Short mmCIF file of C-alpha atoms and ligand atoms in Angstrom, two decimals:
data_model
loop_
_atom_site.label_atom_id
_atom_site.label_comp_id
_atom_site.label_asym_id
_atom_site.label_seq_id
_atom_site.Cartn_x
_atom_site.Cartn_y
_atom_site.Cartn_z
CA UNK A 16 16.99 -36.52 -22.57
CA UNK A 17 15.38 -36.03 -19.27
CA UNK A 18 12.68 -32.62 -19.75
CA UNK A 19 13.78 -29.83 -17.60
CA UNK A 20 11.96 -28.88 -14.25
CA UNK A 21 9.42 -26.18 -13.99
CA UNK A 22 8.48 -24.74 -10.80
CA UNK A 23 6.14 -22.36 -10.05
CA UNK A 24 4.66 -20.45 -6.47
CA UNK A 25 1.97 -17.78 -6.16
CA UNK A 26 3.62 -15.27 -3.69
CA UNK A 27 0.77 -12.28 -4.17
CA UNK A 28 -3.02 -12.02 -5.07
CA UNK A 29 -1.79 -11.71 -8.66
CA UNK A 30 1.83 -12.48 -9.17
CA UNK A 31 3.48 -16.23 -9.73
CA UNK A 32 7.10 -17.05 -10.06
CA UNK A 33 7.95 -19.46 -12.59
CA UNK A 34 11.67 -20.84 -12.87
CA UNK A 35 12.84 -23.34 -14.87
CA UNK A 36 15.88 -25.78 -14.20
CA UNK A 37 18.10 -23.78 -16.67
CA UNK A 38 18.31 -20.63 -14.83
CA UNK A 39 14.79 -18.84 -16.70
CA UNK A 40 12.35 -16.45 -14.36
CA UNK A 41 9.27 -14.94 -15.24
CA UNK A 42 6.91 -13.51 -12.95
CA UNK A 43 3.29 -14.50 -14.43
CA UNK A 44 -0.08 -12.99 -13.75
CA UNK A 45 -2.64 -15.73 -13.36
CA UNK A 46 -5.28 -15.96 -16.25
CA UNK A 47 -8.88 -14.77 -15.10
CA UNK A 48 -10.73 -15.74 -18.09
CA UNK A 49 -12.01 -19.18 -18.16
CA UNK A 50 -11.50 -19.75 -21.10
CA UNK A 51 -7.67 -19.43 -21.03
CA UNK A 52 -6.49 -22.60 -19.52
CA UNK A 53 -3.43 -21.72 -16.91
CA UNK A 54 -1.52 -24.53 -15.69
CA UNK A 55 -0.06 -21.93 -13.23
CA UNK A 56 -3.08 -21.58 -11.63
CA UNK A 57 -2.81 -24.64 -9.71
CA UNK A 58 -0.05 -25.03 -6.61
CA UNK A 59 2.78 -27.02 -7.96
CA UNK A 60 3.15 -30.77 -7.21
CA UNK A 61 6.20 -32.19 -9.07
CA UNK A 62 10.06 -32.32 -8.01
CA UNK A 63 12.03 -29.41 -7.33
CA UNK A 64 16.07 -28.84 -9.04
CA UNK A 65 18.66 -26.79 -7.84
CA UNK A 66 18.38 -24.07 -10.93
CA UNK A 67 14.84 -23.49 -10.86
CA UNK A 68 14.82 -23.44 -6.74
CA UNK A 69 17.35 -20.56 -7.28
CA UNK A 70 15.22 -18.91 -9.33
CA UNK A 71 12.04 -18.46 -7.21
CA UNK A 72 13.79 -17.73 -4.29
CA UNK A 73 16.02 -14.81 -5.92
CA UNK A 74 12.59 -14.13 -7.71
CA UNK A 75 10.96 -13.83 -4.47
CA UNK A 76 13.07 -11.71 -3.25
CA UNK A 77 13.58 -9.47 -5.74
CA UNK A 78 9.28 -8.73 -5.52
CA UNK A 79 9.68 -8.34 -2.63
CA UNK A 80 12.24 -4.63 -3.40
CA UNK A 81 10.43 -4.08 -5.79
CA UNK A 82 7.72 -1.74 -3.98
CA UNK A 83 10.92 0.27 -2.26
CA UNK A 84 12.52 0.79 -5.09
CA UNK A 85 11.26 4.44 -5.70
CA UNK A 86 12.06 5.11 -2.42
CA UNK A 87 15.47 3.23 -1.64
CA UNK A 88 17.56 5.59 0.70
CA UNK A 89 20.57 6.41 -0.16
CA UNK A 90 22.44 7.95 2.64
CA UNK A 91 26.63 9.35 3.17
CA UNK A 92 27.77 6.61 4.93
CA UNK A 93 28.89 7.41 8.39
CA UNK A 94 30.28 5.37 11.17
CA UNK A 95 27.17 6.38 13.37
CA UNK A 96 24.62 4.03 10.82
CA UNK A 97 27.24 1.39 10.84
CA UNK A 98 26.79 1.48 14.53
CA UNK A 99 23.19 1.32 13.98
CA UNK A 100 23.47 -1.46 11.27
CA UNK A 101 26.06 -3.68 13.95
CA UNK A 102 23.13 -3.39 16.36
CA UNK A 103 20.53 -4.14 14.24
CA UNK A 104 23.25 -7.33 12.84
CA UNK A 105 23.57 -8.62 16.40
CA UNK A 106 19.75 -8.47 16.79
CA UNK A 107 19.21 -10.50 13.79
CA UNK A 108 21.95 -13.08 15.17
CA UNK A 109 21.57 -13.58 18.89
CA UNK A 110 18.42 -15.43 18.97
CA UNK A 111 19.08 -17.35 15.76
CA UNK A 112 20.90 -20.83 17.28
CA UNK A 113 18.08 -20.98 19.67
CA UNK A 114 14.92 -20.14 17.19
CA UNK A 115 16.70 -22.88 14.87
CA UNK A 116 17.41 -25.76 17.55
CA UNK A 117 13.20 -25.21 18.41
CA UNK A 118 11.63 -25.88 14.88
CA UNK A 119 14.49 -28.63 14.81
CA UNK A 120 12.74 -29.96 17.27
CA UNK A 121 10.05 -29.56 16.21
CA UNK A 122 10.65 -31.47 12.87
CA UNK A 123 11.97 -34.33 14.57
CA UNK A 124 8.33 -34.42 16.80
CA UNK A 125 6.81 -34.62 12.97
CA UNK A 126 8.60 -37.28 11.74
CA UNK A 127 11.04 -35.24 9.39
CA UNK A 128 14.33 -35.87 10.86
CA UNK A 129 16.06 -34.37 7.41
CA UNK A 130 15.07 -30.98 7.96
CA UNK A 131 15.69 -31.32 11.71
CA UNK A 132 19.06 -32.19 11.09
CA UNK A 133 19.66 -29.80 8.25
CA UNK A 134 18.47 -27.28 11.42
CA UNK A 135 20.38 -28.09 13.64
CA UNK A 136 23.20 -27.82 11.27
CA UNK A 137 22.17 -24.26 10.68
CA UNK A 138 21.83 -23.54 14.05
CA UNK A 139 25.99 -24.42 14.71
CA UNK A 140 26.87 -22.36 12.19
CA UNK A 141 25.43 -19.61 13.23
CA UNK A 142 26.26 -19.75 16.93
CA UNK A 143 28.47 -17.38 18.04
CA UNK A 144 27.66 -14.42 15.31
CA UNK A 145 26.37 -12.04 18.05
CA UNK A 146 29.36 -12.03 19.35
CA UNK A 147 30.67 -11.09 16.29
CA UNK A 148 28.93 -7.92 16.08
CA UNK A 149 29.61 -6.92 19.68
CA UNK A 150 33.58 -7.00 18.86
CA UNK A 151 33.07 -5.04 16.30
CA UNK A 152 31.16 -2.38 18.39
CA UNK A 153 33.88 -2.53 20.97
CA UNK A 154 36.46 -2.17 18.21
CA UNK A 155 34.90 1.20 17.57
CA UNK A 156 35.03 2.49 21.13
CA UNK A 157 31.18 1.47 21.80
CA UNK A 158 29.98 -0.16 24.87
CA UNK A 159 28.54 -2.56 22.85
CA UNK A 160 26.58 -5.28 25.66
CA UNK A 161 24.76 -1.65 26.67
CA UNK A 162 24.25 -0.18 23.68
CA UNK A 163 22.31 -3.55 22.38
CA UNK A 164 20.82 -4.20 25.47
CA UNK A 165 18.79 -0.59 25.46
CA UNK A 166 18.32 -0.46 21.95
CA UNK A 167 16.93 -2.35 18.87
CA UNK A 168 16.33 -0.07 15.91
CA UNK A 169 12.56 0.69 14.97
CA UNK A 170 13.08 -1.40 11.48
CA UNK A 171 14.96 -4.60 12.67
CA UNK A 172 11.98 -5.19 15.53
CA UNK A 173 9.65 -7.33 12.79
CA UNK A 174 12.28 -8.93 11.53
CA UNK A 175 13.21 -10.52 14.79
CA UNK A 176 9.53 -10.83 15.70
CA UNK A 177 9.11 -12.58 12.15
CA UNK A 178 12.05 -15.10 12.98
CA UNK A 179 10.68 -15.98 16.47
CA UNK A 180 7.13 -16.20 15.30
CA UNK A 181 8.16 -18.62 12.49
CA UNK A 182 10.44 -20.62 14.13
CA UNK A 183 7.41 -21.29 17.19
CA UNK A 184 5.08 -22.50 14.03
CA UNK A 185 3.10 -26.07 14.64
CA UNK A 186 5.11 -26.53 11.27
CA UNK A 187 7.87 -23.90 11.06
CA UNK A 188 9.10 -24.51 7.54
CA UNK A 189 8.89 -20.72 7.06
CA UNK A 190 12.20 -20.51 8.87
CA UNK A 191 13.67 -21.43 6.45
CA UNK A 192 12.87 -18.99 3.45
CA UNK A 193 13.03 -16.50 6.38
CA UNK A 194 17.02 -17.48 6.74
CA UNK A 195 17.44 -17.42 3.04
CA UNK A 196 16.46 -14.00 2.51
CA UNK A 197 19.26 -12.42 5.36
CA UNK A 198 21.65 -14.60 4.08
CA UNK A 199 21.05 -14.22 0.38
CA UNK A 200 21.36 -10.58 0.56
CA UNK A 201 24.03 -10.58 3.33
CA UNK A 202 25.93 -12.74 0.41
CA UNK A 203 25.78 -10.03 -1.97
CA UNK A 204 28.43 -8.14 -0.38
CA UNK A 205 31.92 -8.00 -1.96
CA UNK A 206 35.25 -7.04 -1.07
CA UNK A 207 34.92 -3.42 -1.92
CA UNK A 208 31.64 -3.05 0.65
CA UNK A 209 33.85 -4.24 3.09
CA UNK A 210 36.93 -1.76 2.12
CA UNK A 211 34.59 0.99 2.06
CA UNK A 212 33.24 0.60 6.03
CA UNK A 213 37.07 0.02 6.63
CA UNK A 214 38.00 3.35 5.14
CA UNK A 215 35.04 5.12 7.43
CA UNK A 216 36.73 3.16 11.01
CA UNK A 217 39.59 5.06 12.55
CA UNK A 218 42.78 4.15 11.75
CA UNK A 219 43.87 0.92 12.86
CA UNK A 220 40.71 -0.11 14.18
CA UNK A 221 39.10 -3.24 12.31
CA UNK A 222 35.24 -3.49 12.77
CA UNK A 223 34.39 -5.73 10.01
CA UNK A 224 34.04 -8.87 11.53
CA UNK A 225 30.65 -9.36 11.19
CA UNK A 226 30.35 -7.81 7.90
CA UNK A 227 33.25 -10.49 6.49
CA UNK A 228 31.46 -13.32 7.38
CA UNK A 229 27.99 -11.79 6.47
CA UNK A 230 29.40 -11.31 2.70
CA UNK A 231 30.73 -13.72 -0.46
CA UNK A 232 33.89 -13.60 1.00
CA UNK A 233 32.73 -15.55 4.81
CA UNK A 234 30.73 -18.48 4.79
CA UNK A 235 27.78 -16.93 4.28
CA UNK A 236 27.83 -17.63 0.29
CA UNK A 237 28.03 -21.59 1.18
CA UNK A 238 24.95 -21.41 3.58
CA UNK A 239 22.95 -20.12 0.49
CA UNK A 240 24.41 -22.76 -1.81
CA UNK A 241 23.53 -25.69 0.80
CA UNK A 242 20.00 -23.94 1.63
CA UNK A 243 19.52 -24.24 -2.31
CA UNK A 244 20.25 -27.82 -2.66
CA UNK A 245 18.44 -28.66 0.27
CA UNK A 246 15.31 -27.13 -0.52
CA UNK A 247 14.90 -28.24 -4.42
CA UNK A 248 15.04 -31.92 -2.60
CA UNK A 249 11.81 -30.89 -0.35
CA UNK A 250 8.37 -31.84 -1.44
CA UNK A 251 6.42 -28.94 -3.17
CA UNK A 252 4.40 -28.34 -0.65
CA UNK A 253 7.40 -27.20 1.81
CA UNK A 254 9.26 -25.58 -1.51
CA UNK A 255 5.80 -23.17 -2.18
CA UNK A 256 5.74 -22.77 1.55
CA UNK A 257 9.54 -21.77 1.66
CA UNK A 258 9.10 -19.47 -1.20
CA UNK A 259 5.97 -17.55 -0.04
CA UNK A 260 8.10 -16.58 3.06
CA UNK A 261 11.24 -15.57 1.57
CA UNK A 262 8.78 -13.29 -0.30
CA UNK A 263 6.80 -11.78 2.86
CA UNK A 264 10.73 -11.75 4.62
CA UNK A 265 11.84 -9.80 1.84
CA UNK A 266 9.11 -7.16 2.30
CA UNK A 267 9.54 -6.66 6.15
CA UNK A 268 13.58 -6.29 4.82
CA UNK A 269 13.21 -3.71 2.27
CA UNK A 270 11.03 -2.12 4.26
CA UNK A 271 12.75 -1.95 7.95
CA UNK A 272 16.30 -1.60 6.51
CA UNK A 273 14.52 1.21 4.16
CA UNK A 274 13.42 2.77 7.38
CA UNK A 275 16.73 2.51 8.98
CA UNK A 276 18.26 4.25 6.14
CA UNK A 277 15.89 7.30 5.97
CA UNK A 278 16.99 8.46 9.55
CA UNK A 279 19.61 11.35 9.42
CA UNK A 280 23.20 10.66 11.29
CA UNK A 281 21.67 12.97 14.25
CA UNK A 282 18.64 11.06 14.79
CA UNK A 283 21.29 7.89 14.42
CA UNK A 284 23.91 9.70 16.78
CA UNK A 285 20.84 10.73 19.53
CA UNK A 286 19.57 6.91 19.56
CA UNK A 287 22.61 5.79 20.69
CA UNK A 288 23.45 8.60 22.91
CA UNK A 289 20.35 7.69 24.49
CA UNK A 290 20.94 3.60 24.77
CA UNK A 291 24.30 4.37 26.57
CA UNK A 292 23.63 7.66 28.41
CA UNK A 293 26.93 9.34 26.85
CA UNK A 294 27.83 10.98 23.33
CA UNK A 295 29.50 9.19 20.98
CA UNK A 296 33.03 10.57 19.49
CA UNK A 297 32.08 10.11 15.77
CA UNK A 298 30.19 12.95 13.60
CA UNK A 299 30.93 13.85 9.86
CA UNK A 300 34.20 14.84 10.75
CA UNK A 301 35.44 10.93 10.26
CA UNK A 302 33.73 10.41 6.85
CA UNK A 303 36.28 10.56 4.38
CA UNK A 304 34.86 12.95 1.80
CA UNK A 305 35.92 11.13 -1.02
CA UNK A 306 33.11 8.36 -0.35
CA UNK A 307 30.05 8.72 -2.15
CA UNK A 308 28.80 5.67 -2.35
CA UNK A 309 26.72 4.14 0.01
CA UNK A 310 28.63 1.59 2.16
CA UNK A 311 26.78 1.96 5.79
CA UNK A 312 23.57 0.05 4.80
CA UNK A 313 22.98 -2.87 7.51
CA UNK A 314 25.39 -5.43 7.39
CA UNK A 315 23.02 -8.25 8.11
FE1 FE2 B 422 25.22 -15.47 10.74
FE1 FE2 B 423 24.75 -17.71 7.77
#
Protein backbone atom coordinates (compact mmCIF):
# COMPACT_ATOMS: atom_id res chain seq x y z
CA UNK A 1 0.00 0.00 0.00
CA UNK A 2 1.31 3.28 -1.14
CA UNK A 3 2.25 5.51 2.51
CA UNK A 4 0.10 8.50 2.75
CA UNK A 5 1.40 12.12 1.99
CA UNK A 6 2.53 14.49 4.62
CA UNK A 7 2.82 18.05 3.98
CA UNK A 8 3.92 20.58 6.02
CA UNK A 9 4.51 24.84 5.67
CA UNK A 10 5.78 27.27 8.30
CA UNK A 11 3.26 30.21 7.96
CA UNK A 12 4.52 32.24 11.36
CA UNK A 13 7.80 32.64 13.44
CA UNK A 14 6.48 29.68 15.43
CA UNK A 15 3.54 27.93 13.93
CA UNK A 16 3.66 24.97 11.07
CA UNK A 17 0.75 23.33 9.42
CA UNK A 18 0.98 19.76 8.99
CA UNK A 19 -1.79 17.83 6.88
CA UNK A 20 -1.80 14.54 5.95
CA UNK A 21 -3.46 12.92 2.75
CA UNK A 22 -6.39 11.55 4.90
CA UNK A 23 -7.90 14.73 5.89
CA UNK A 24 -5.55 15.16 9.55
CA UNK A 25 -4.33 18.96 10.64
CA UNK A 26 -2.23 19.91 13.34
CA UNK A 27 -0.67 23.10 13.75
CA UNK A 28 2.98 22.29 15.26
CA UNK A 29 5.38 24.54 17.09
CA UNK A 30 8.88 23.94 15.82
CA UNK A 31 11.29 22.20 18.38
CA UNK A 32 14.05 24.68 19.78
CA UNK A 33 16.07 22.26 21.60
CA UNK A 34 18.71 20.58 19.67
CA UNK A 35 18.43 17.82 20.92
CA UNK A 36 14.85 17.09 19.75
CA UNK A 37 15.19 16.18 16.17
CA UNK A 38 12.11 17.96 14.10
CA UNK A 39 11.63 16.86 10.69
CA UNK A 40 9.25 19.88 10.48
CA UNK A 41 11.85 22.10 10.81
CA UNK A 42 12.98 21.81 7.37
CA UNK A 43 10.73 23.33 4.21
CA UNK A 44 9.01 20.43 2.65
CA UNK A 45 10.32 18.81 -0.58
CA UNK A 46 8.15 15.77 -1.50
CA UNK A 47 4.74 15.56 -3.62
CA UNK A 48 1.72 17.24 -2.69
CA UNK A 49 -2.20 15.21 -2.66
CA UNK A 50 -5.39 16.65 -2.87
CA UNK A 51 -6.39 15.83 1.04
CA UNK A 52 -3.44 17.11 2.66
CA UNK A 53 -3.36 20.38 0.16
CA UNK A 54 -6.90 20.94 1.61
CA UNK A 55 -5.74 20.80 4.79
CA UNK A 56 -3.02 23.52 4.92
CA UNK A 57 -4.85 25.78 3.01
CA UNK A 58 -8.16 25.59 5.28
CA UNK A 59 -5.41 25.44 8.07
CA UNK A 60 -3.99 28.57 6.86
CA UNK A 61 -6.78 30.19 6.84
CA UNK A 62 -8.27 29.37 9.78
CA UNK A 63 -4.71 31.05 11.68
CA UNK A 64 -5.18 33.44 10.02
CA UNK A 65 -9.11 34.28 12.20
CA UNK A 66 -7.77 33.17 14.70
CA UNK A 67 -6.31 36.60 16.18
CA UNK A 68 -10.02 38.28 15.40
CA UNK A 69 -11.74 35.95 16.95
CA UNK A 70 -12.21 37.85 20.34
CA UNK A 71 -13.15 40.60 18.49
CA UNK A 72 -15.39 39.29 15.49
CA UNK A 73 -18.24 41.94 14.96
CA UNK A 74 -21.32 40.97 15.00
CA UNK A 75 -23.62 43.56 13.69
CA UNK A 76 -27.98 43.71 12.87
CA UNK A 77 -27.78 43.26 9.46
CA UNK A 78 -29.06 46.15 7.48
CA UNK A 79 -29.37 46.83 3.84
CA UNK A 80 -26.95 49.91 4.29
CA UNK A 81 -23.70 47.22 5.11
CA UNK A 82 -24.91 45.09 2.32
CA UNK A 83 -24.46 48.15 0.26
CA UNK A 84 -21.16 48.53 1.76
CA UNK A 85 -20.27 44.76 1.38
CA UNK A 86 -21.58 44.96 -2.74
CA UNK A 87 -19.01 47.76 -2.99
CA UNK A 88 -16.40 46.33 -1.30
CA UNK A 89 -17.49 42.73 -3.62
CA UNK A 90 -17.14 44.72 -6.85
CA UNK A 91 -13.76 46.07 -5.64
CA UNK A 92 -12.46 42.71 -5.01
CA UNK A 93 -13.77 41.64 -8.65
CA UNK A 94 -13.13 44.38 -11.16
CA UNK A 95 -9.49 44.19 -11.40
CA UNK A 96 -9.32 40.41 -10.99
CA UNK A 97 -9.43 39.18 -15.02
CA UNK A 98 -6.76 41.69 -15.61
CA UNK A 99 -4.34 41.02 -12.37
CA UNK A 100 -4.81 37.20 -13.49
CA UNK A 101 -4.13 37.50 -17.42
CA UNK A 102 -0.56 39.53 -16.07
CA UNK A 103 1.06 36.78 -13.81
CA UNK A 104 -0.33 34.46 -16.70
CA UNK A 105 1.88 36.08 -18.54
CA UNK A 106 4.11 36.15 -16.65
CA UNK A 107 4.32 32.28 -16.14
CA UNK A 108 4.41 31.67 -19.67
CA UNK A 109 7.78 34.29 -19.82
CA UNK A 110 9.14 31.56 -17.06
CA UNK A 111 8.67 28.63 -18.80
CA UNK A 112 5.53 27.33 -16.77
CA UNK A 113 2.87 27.29 -19.28
CA UNK A 114 0.58 25.00 -16.71
CA UNK A 115 0.01 27.60 -14.33
CA UNK A 116 -0.30 30.19 -17.10
CA UNK A 117 -2.98 28.36 -18.52
CA UNK A 118 -4.63 27.33 -15.29
CA UNK A 119 -4.57 31.55 -15.07
CA UNK A 120 -5.89 32.35 -17.69
CA UNK A 121 -8.60 29.93 -17.02
CA UNK A 122 -9.23 31.74 -13.80
CA UNK A 123 -9.16 34.88 -15.25
CA UNK A 124 -12.51 33.85 -17.75
CA UNK A 125 -14.25 32.82 -15.05
CA UNK A 126 -14.13 35.55 -13.26
CA UNK A 127 -14.73 38.16 -15.94
CA UNK A 128 -17.72 39.82 -15.74
CA UNK A 129 -18.33 39.56 -11.69
CA UNK A 130 -18.14 43.38 -11.25
CA UNK A 131 -20.82 43.65 -13.11
CA UNK A 132 -22.47 41.45 -11.02
CA UNK A 133 -22.28 43.52 -8.05
CA UNK A 134 -23.25 46.73 -9.82
CA UNK A 135 -26.80 45.05 -10.77
CA UNK A 136 -27.26 44.27 -7.63
CA UNK A 137 -26.63 47.90 -6.38
CA UNK A 138 -28.97 49.15 -9.04
CA UNK A 139 -31.51 46.53 -7.99
CA UNK A 140 -31.58 48.33 -4.68
CA UNK A 141 -32.17 51.83 -6.02
CA UNK A 142 -28.25 52.75 -5.79
CA UNK A 143 -26.39 54.54 -8.41
CA UNK A 144 -24.10 51.96 -8.34
CA UNK A 145 -21.09 53.12 -11.30
CA UNK A 146 -21.00 56.43 -8.73
CA UNK A 147 -21.24 55.04 -5.67
CA UNK A 148 -18.07 52.60 -6.54
CA UNK A 149 -16.37 55.04 -8.38
CA UNK A 150 -16.11 57.58 -5.13
CA UNK A 151 -15.82 55.02 -2.70
CA UNK A 152 -13.82 51.88 -1.63
CA UNK A 153 -14.34 50.99 2.02
CA UNK A 154 -11.29 51.64 4.46
CA UNK A 155 -10.93 47.58 4.97
CA UNK A 156 -11.21 46.23 1.33
CA UNK A 157 -8.20 48.90 0.19
CA UNK A 158 -5.24 46.13 1.21
CA UNK A 159 -6.94 43.56 -0.06
CA UNK A 160 -7.03 45.00 -3.53
CA UNK A 161 -3.55 46.47 -3.01
CA UNK A 162 -2.50 42.79 -1.89
CA UNK A 163 -4.03 41.28 -5.21
CA UNK A 164 -2.34 43.87 -7.51
CA UNK A 165 0.93 43.72 -5.68
CA UNK A 166 0.99 39.89 -6.01
CA UNK A 167 -0.16 39.47 -9.23
CA UNK A 168 2.92 42.26 -10.52
CA UNK A 169 5.48 39.67 -8.59
CA UNK A 170 8.82 38.64 -10.78
CA UNK A 171 7.13 35.23 -9.73
CA UNK A 172 3.51 35.85 -8.73
CA UNK A 173 2.59 32.43 -7.41
CA UNK A 174 1.12 34.25 -4.38
CA UNK A 175 -1.92 34.95 -6.52
CA UNK A 176 -2.90 32.16 -6.19
CA UNK A 177 -3.30 31.38 -2.34
CA UNK A 178 -4.45 35.05 -2.46
CA UNK A 179 -7.62 33.77 -4.78
CA UNK A 180 -8.11 30.80 -2.60
CA UNK A 181 -8.72 32.56 0.48
CA UNK A 182 -11.86 34.99 -1.16
CA UNK A 183 -13.10 32.15 -2.75
CA UNK A 184 -12.81 29.60 0.02
CA UNK A 185 -14.66 31.73 2.36
CA UNK A 186 -17.00 33.23 -0.30
CA UNK A 187 -17.84 29.24 -0.68
CA UNK A 188 -18.93 28.93 2.74
CA UNK A 189 -22.11 30.59 2.15
CA UNK A 190 -25.35 28.54 2.00
CA UNK A 191 -28.74 28.94 0.94
CA UNK A 192 -30.03 30.40 4.12
CA UNK A 193 -27.18 33.46 3.96
CA UNK A 194 -28.60 34.15 0.83
CA UNK A 195 -32.48 34.01 2.09
CA UNK A 196 -31.56 36.11 4.87
CA UNK A 197 -30.08 39.35 2.63
CA UNK A 198 -33.27 38.52 0.49
CA UNK A 199 -35.58 39.00 3.42
CA UNK A 200 -33.63 42.54 4.29
CA UNK A 201 -34.22 43.83 0.11
CA UNK A 202 -37.59 45.39 -0.52
CA UNK A 203 -40.09 43.44 -1.79
CA UNK A 204 -39.64 42.21 -5.14
CA UNK A 205 -36.32 43.46 -5.56
CA UNK A 206 -33.56 40.63 -6.03
CA UNK A 207 -29.97 41.83 -5.12
CA UNK A 208 -28.29 38.61 -4.69
CA UNK A 209 -26.58 38.12 -7.71
CA UNK A 210 -23.32 38.42 -6.64
CA UNK A 211 -23.79 36.79 -3.41
CA UNK A 212 -25.27 33.44 -5.45
CA UNK A 213 -22.42 32.99 -7.35
CA UNK A 214 -19.97 34.01 -4.49
CA UNK A 215 -21.53 30.96 -2.32
CA UNK A 216 -21.76 26.79 -2.52
CA UNK A 217 -24.63 27.20 -4.46
CA UNK A 218 -22.65 29.39 -7.78
CA UNK A 219 -19.58 28.22 -9.12
CA UNK A 220 -17.61 29.44 -6.67
CA UNK A 221 -17.44 25.89 -4.71
CA UNK A 222 -15.88 24.31 -8.11
CA UNK A 223 -13.14 27.07 -8.38
CA UNK A 224 -11.96 25.88 -4.86
CA UNK A 225 -12.19 22.21 -5.80
CA UNK A 226 -10.06 22.83 -9.17
CA UNK A 227 -7.62 25.36 -7.20
CA UNK A 228 -7.14 22.22 -4.81
CA UNK A 229 -6.26 19.73 -7.37
CA UNK A 230 -4.20 22.02 -9.12
CA UNK A 231 -2.06 23.05 -6.46
CA UNK A 232 -1.30 19.46 -4.68
CA UNK A 233 0.21 18.78 -8.44
CA UNK A 234 2.73 21.94 -7.97
CA UNK A 235 6.22 21.41 -6.74
CA UNK A 236 6.67 22.19 -2.95
CA UNK A 237 8.29 25.02 -3.38
CA UNK A 238 5.15 26.83 -5.16
CA UNK A 239 2.69 24.68 -2.62
CA UNK A 240 4.75 26.39 0.71
CA UNK A 241 4.72 29.56 -1.30
CA UNK A 242 0.87 29.25 -2.01
CA UNK A 243 0.20 28.41 1.53
CA UNK A 244 2.21 31.20 3.26
CA UNK A 245 -0.06 33.64 1.27
CA UNK A 246 -3.36 32.25 1.80
CA UNK A 247 -2.17 32.69 5.43
CA UNK A 248 -0.97 36.53 5.23
CA UNK A 249 -4.49 36.94 2.77
CA UNK A 250 -6.39 35.58 5.47
CA UNK A 251 -5.06 38.12 8.01
CA UNK A 252 -5.58 41.32 5.82
CA UNK A 253 -9.41 39.47 5.48
CA UNK A 254 -10.26 39.01 9.00
CA UNK A 255 -8.94 42.03 9.65
CA UNK A 256 -10.47 44.58 6.88
CA UNK A 257 -13.86 42.75 6.76
CA UNK A 258 -13.53 42.94 10.82
CA UNK A 259 -13.13 46.63 10.31
CA UNK A 260 -15.97 46.90 7.97
CA UNK A 261 -18.17 45.28 10.41
CA UNK A 262 -17.35 47.47 13.49
CA UNK A 263 -18.77 50.65 11.70
CA UNK A 264 -22.39 51.52 12.89
CA UNK A 265 -25.28 51.70 9.98
CA UNK A 266 -24.84 55.71 10.31
CA UNK A 267 -21.26 55.82 9.70
CA UNK A 268 -22.29 53.08 6.77
CA UNK A 269 -25.38 55.29 5.66
CA UNK A 270 -22.99 58.81 5.76
CA UNK A 271 -20.20 56.99 3.52
CA UNK A 272 -22.43 56.47 0.95
CA UNK A 273 -24.34 59.60 1.25
CA UNK A 274 -21.12 61.10 0.73
CA UNK A 275 -19.88 58.86 -2.52
CA UNK A 276 -23.20 59.87 -4.28
CA UNK A 277 -23.98 63.33 -2.87
CA UNK A 278 -27.71 62.23 -1.89
CA UNK A 279 -29.32 60.16 1.12
CA UNK A 280 -30.09 56.89 0.72
CA UNK A 281 -33.91 55.61 1.37
CA UNK A 282 -32.94 52.67 3.69
CA UNK A 283 -32.52 53.04 7.69
CA UNK A 284 -33.66 50.42 10.37
CA UNK A 285 -37.02 50.86 9.36
CA UNK A 286 -36.45 47.96 6.48
CA UNK A 287 -34.75 45.42 8.83
CA UNK A 288 -37.18 42.91 9.56
CA UNK A 289 -36.99 42.59 13.34
CA UNK A 290 -37.21 39.09 13.43
CA UNK A 291 -33.48 38.76 12.06
CA UNK A 292 -30.91 38.32 14.51
CA UNK A 293 -28.47 36.75 12.93
CA UNK A 294 -25.88 38.27 11.13
CA UNK A 295 -26.45 38.03 7.34
CA UNK A 296 -24.85 41.56 6.00
CA UNK A 297 -21.16 40.50 6.41
CA UNK A 298 -19.30 41.14 2.90
CA UNK A 299 -20.37 38.99 0.33
CA UNK A 300 -16.99 38.56 -1.27
FE1 LIG B 1 -15.79 35.99 -8.74
FE1 LIG C 1 -14.46 32.50 -8.31
Amino acid sequence: MAELVTEWVNVTGDISIIARESGEVWFHTPSRTKEIADPFAIPMTGVGSAGSTVGLLDGAINLGFVGIEKRLARPEPTVAAYIVALVGAYHTSVDTPRNLRRAASRFNELGRPEVAAYLEERAREETGHDRLALKDLRALGVPGERLVANFIPEGIKPLCKRFDDLCAEDYPIGSIGYSYCLERIAALKQEADIARVRSLCPEGVDATRFLRSHSSLGSEASHVAETVEFVATLPASDRIKIIQETYESSLLLAEGYNHELLKSEAEMLEEIRKAIGEALPYGRGLVPSNIEEQVARPVA
